[in-house]
Short mmCIF file of C-alpha atoms in Angstrom, two decimals:
data_model
loop_
_atom_site.label_atom_id
_atom_site.label_comp_id
_atom_site.label_asym_id
_atom_site.label_seq_id
_atom_site.Cartn_x
_atom_site.Cartn_y
_atom_site.Cartn_z
CA GLU A 1 96.59 123.52 76.22
CA LEU A 2 95.43 120.87 78.65
CA LYS A 3 93.40 122.28 81.54
CA VAL A 4 92.01 120.43 84.54
CA GLU A 5 89.17 121.74 86.67
CA GLN A 6 87.95 120.31 89.94
CA ASN A 7 84.85 121.08 91.86
CA PRO A 8 84.09 121.80 94.50
CA LEU A 9 87.32 123.42 95.69
CA PHE A 10 86.19 123.25 99.31
CA LEU A 11 83.97 120.61 100.83
CA SER A 12 82.82 120.30 104.39
CA MET A 13 80.88 117.15 105.04
CA GLN A 14 79.51 115.32 108.01
CA GLU A 15 80.77 111.95 109.05
CA GLY A 16 78.72 109.17 107.56
CA LYS A 17 77.59 111.14 104.53
CA ASN A 18 78.35 110.50 100.86
CA TYR A 19 79.70 112.98 98.38
CA THR A 20 81.32 113.22 94.95
CA ILE A 21 84.23 115.31 93.72
CA TYR A 22 84.31 116.09 90.00
CA CYS A 23 87.29 116.48 87.69
CA ASN A 24 86.89 117.82 84.16
CA TYR A 25 89.70 118.09 81.65
CA SER A 26 89.86 119.95 78.40
CA THR A 27 91.53 117.72 75.82
CA THR A 28 91.90 114.07 75.02
CA SER A 29 94.06 112.35 77.55
CA ASP A 30 95.49 108.91 78.08
CA ARG A 31 95.56 108.71 81.83
CA LEU A 32 93.95 110.24 84.89
CA TYR A 33 95.31 110.13 88.41
CA TRP A 34 93.93 110.91 91.83
CA TYR A 35 96.25 111.98 94.63
CA ARG A 36 95.75 112.81 98.28
CA GLN A 37 97.74 115.45 100.14
CA ASP A 38 97.72 116.03 103.89
CA PRO A 39 98.70 119.49 105.19
CA GLY A 40 102.41 120.12 104.83
CA LYS A 41 102.97 116.70 103.29
CA SER A 42 103.62 115.36 99.82
CA LEU A 43 101.22 113.66 97.46
CA GLU A 44 100.06 110.10 97.91
CA SER A 45 98.87 108.22 94.85
CA LEU A 46 95.31 106.92 95.21
CA PHE A 47 94.15 105.77 91.79
CA VAL A 48 95.32 105.53 88.20
CA LEU A 49 92.55 105.33 85.58
CA LEU A 50 93.60 104.26 82.13
CA SER A 51 90.53 103.67 80.03
CA ASN A 52 86.97 104.73 79.45
CA GLY A 53 84.65 103.23 82.03
CA ALA A 54 87.46 102.39 84.42
CA VAL A 55 86.35 102.16 88.02
CA LYS A 56 88.62 101.60 91.00
CA GLN A 57 87.77 101.36 94.67
CA GLU A 58 89.83 101.50 97.81
CA GLY A 59 88.04 101.55 101.13
CA ARG A 60 85.54 104.41 101.19
CA LEU A 61 86.85 105.97 97.97
CA MET A 62 85.79 105.04 94.46
CA ALA A 63 87.07 106.68 91.29
CA SER A 64 85.65 106.44 87.80
CA LEU A 65 86.56 107.76 84.37
CA ASP A 66 84.41 108.77 81.38
CA THR A 67 86.80 109.71 78.59
CA LYS A 68 84.02 110.74 76.22
CA ALA A 69 82.75 113.32 78.71
CA ARG A 70 86.34 114.07 79.82
CA LEU A 71 85.15 113.58 83.38
CA SER A 72 86.37 111.69 86.38
CA THR A 73 84.62 111.40 89.72
CA LEU A 74 85.90 110.55 93.17
CA HIS A 75 83.06 109.26 95.30
CA ILE A 76 83.30 109.22 99.06
CA THR A 77 81.10 106.79 100.93
CA ALA A 78 80.23 107.19 104.61
CA ALA A 79 82.94 109.75 105.24
CA VAL A 80 85.17 109.50 108.30
CA HIS A 81 87.46 112.13 109.81
CA ASP A 82 90.60 110.37 108.52
CA LEU A 83 89.56 111.26 104.98
CA SER A 84 90.09 114.97 105.66
CA ALA A 85 92.77 116.08 103.20
CA THR A 86 93.16 117.79 99.83
CA TYR A 87 92.42 115.62 96.81
CA PHE A 88 93.93 116.35 93.43
CA CYS A 89 93.16 114.95 90.05
CA ALA A 90 95.82 115.08 87.37
CA VAL A 91 95.86 114.24 83.71
CA ASP A 92 98.56 113.46 81.21
CA SER A 93 99.06 112.02 77.79
CA ARG A 94 102.10 110.66 76.03
CA SER A 95 102.88 114.12 74.74
CA THR A 96 102.15 116.32 77.74
CA PRO A 97 103.40 116.41 81.29
CA LEU A 98 101.11 115.86 84.26
CA VAL A 99 98.62 118.71 84.71
CA PHE A 100 96.91 119.05 88.08
CA GLY A 101 93.64 120.55 89.13
CA LYS A 102 93.59 123.08 91.96
CA GLY A 103 92.52 120.44 94.42
CA THR A 104 89.47 119.83 96.59
CA ARG A 105 90.01 120.55 100.25
CA LEU A 106 87.85 118.09 102.15
CA SER A 107 86.98 118.52 105.79
CA VAL A 108 84.97 115.78 107.50
CA ILE A 109 83.29 116.92 110.67
CA ALA A 110 81.52 115.00 113.39
CA ASP B 1 112.58 102.81 102.62
CA THR B 2 112.99 103.05 98.86
CA GLY B 3 110.71 105.99 98.15
CA VAL B 4 111.65 109.34 96.63
CA SER B 5 113.75 111.46 98.96
CA GLN B 6 114.48 115.17 98.88
CA ASP B 7 116.99 117.31 100.70
CA PRO B 8 116.72 119.70 102.43
CA ARG B 9 113.14 119.54 103.64
CA HIS B 10 113.11 123.22 104.50
CA LYS B 11 115.20 126.11 103.27
CA ILE B 12 115.05 129.73 104.35
CA THR B 13 117.14 132.15 102.35
CA LYS B 14 117.47 135.85 101.71
CA ARG B 15 116.47 137.40 98.44
CA GLY B 16 119.30 137.32 95.93
CA GLN B 17 120.95 134.19 97.30
CA ASN B 18 121.34 130.96 95.34
CA VAL B 19 119.83 127.70 96.57
CA THR B 20 120.18 124.10 95.44
CA PHE B 21 117.87 121.20 96.14
CA ARG B 22 118.52 117.51 95.69
CA CYS B 23 116.18 114.69 94.75
CA ASP B 24 116.91 110.96 94.88
CA PRO B 25 114.31 108.97 92.91
CA ILE B 26 113.17 105.41 93.38
CA SER B 27 116.19 103.46 92.21
CA GLU B 28 114.77 101.67 89.17
CA HIS B 29 112.83 104.68 87.88
CA ASN B 30 114.09 106.25 84.68
CA ARG B 31 112.04 109.45 84.78
CA LEU B 32 112.42 112.27 87.26
CA TYR B 33 110.19 115.33 87.51
CA TRP B 34 110.29 118.65 89.29
CA TYR B 35 107.13 120.53 90.28
CA ARG B 36 106.42 123.69 92.18
CA GLN B 37 103.41 124.06 94.47
CA THR B 38 102.24 127.30 96.01
CA LEU B 39 99.70 127.58 98.79
CA GLY B 40 96.22 126.53 97.75
CA GLN B 41 97.28 125.41 94.29
CA GLY B 42 98.03 122.12 92.62
CA PRO B 43 101.59 121.25 91.68
CA GLU B 44 102.85 122.90 88.48
CA PHE B 45 105.23 121.08 86.19
CA LEU B 46 108.72 122.57 85.88
CA THR B 47 110.86 120.03 84.04
CA TYR B 48 111.56 116.35 83.64
CA PHE B 49 114.38 113.99 82.78
CA GLN B 50 114.47 110.60 81.19
CA ASN B 51 117.68 109.07 82.42
CA GLU B 52 120.18 111.95 82.17
CA ALA B 53 118.44 113.80 79.34
CA GLN B 54 116.28 116.81 80.16
CA LEU B 55 113.35 116.30 77.81
CA GLU B 56 110.98 119.13 78.61
CA LYS B 57 110.99 122.44 80.43
CA SER B 58 107.98 124.53 81.36
CA ARG B 59 107.85 128.22 80.56
CA LEU B 60 107.66 128.60 84.35
CA LEU B 61 111.32 127.61 84.43
CA SER B 62 112.98 130.99 84.05
CA ASP B 63 116.65 131.34 83.24
CA ARG B 64 117.35 131.61 86.97
CA PHE B 65 116.38 127.97 87.35
CA SER B 66 118.55 125.09 86.24
CA ALA B 67 118.17 121.38 86.75
CA GLU B 68 120.57 118.53 86.20
CA ARG B 69 120.57 114.78 86.43
CA PRO B 70 124.19 114.04 85.64
CA LYS B 71 124.30 110.28 85.86
CA GLY B 72 120.66 109.49 85.43
CA SER B 73 120.21 108.93 89.14
CA PHE B 74 119.78 111.87 91.55
CA SER B 75 118.87 115.34 90.33
CA THR B 76 119.55 118.88 91.52
CA LEU B 77 117.45 121.99 91.05
CA GLU B 78 119.25 125.29 91.46
CA ILE B 79 117.63 128.68 91.76
CA GLN B 80 119.91 131.64 91.28
CA ARG B 81 119.24 135.13 92.63
CA THR B 82 116.16 134.02 94.51
CA GLU B 83 113.10 136.25 94.61
CA GLN B 84 110.24 136.30 97.08
CA GLY B 85 107.98 134.87 94.39
CA ASP B 86 110.11 131.72 94.40
CA SER B 87 108.76 130.81 97.84
CA ALA B 88 106.94 127.53 97.36
CA MET B 89 107.10 123.80 97.93
CA TYR B 90 109.35 122.13 95.37
CA LEU B 91 108.29 118.57 94.72
CA CYS B 92 110.24 115.85 93.01
CA ALA B 93 108.61 112.76 91.53
CA SER B 94 109.86 109.71 89.72
CA SER B 95 108.30 107.10 87.46
CA LEU B 96 109.12 104.09 85.36
CA ALA B 97 108.17 104.94 81.82
CA GLY B 98 108.13 102.45 79.00
CA LEU B 99 105.99 101.29 76.12
CA ALA B 100 103.73 99.04 78.16
CA VAL B 101 103.91 100.82 81.49
CA TYR B 102 101.68 103.64 82.61
CA ASN B 103 103.48 106.62 83.93
CA GLU B 104 102.42 106.69 87.57
CA GLN B 105 104.51 109.24 89.39
CA PHE B 106 105.58 108.84 92.99
CA PHE B 107 106.28 112.01 94.88
CA GLY B 108 108.92 112.89 97.42
CA PRO B 109 108.26 114.83 100.64
CA GLY B 110 109.16 118.15 99.03
CA THR B 111 111.48 121.03 99.88
CA ARG B 112 109.75 124.07 101.29
CA LEU B 113 111.57 127.24 100.24
CA THR B 114 111.00 130.54 101.99
CA VAL B 115 112.67 133.62 100.50
CA LEU B 116 112.84 136.57 102.88
#
């Protein structure tokens, strides 16, 4: 059974600081996704990572994938308040549906 | 706007009543998914369709739940004899799945169900 673990589950960080969210998954997977969710809202797709060593960047967020370690990271650079949200990683393969982690609730404070 | 839409956005019902939710996917997408999300948790897969065929159902989908996608376009999710434990956000997503296309799913705004 495919399992996805994120850590930390809660993160409070100061504006301007850097931090990394980790996503581990338990079995071989084809694809890894990062989503953002604001309170009471739906999920917004951030990144899709398809292969070992894949790295994608958008603004202050950068995601990477190490399929051998079954690990993805979401790195936040110089955090700003607008990044406050819950971030989910999710994993699927051709034979399994999308499995989500529990999410990392990020709060950026001044 | 051609994103995924869901209706209603909020539903309050009494225990034992039946409820039905609707999802309209992005028009060219052939796959449609239903998820359930409870407070503080990630979405949990319920079922998905490719065109009109229901290809997989989670064990979370008890016999009180039924989903349809009759013409391969919109889908409905019905919950019969609702229980308080059914209170959650029900999310619909759609994707374009094919041999050379990765299966990125786009989510709708969700239907928040409260069972009193």
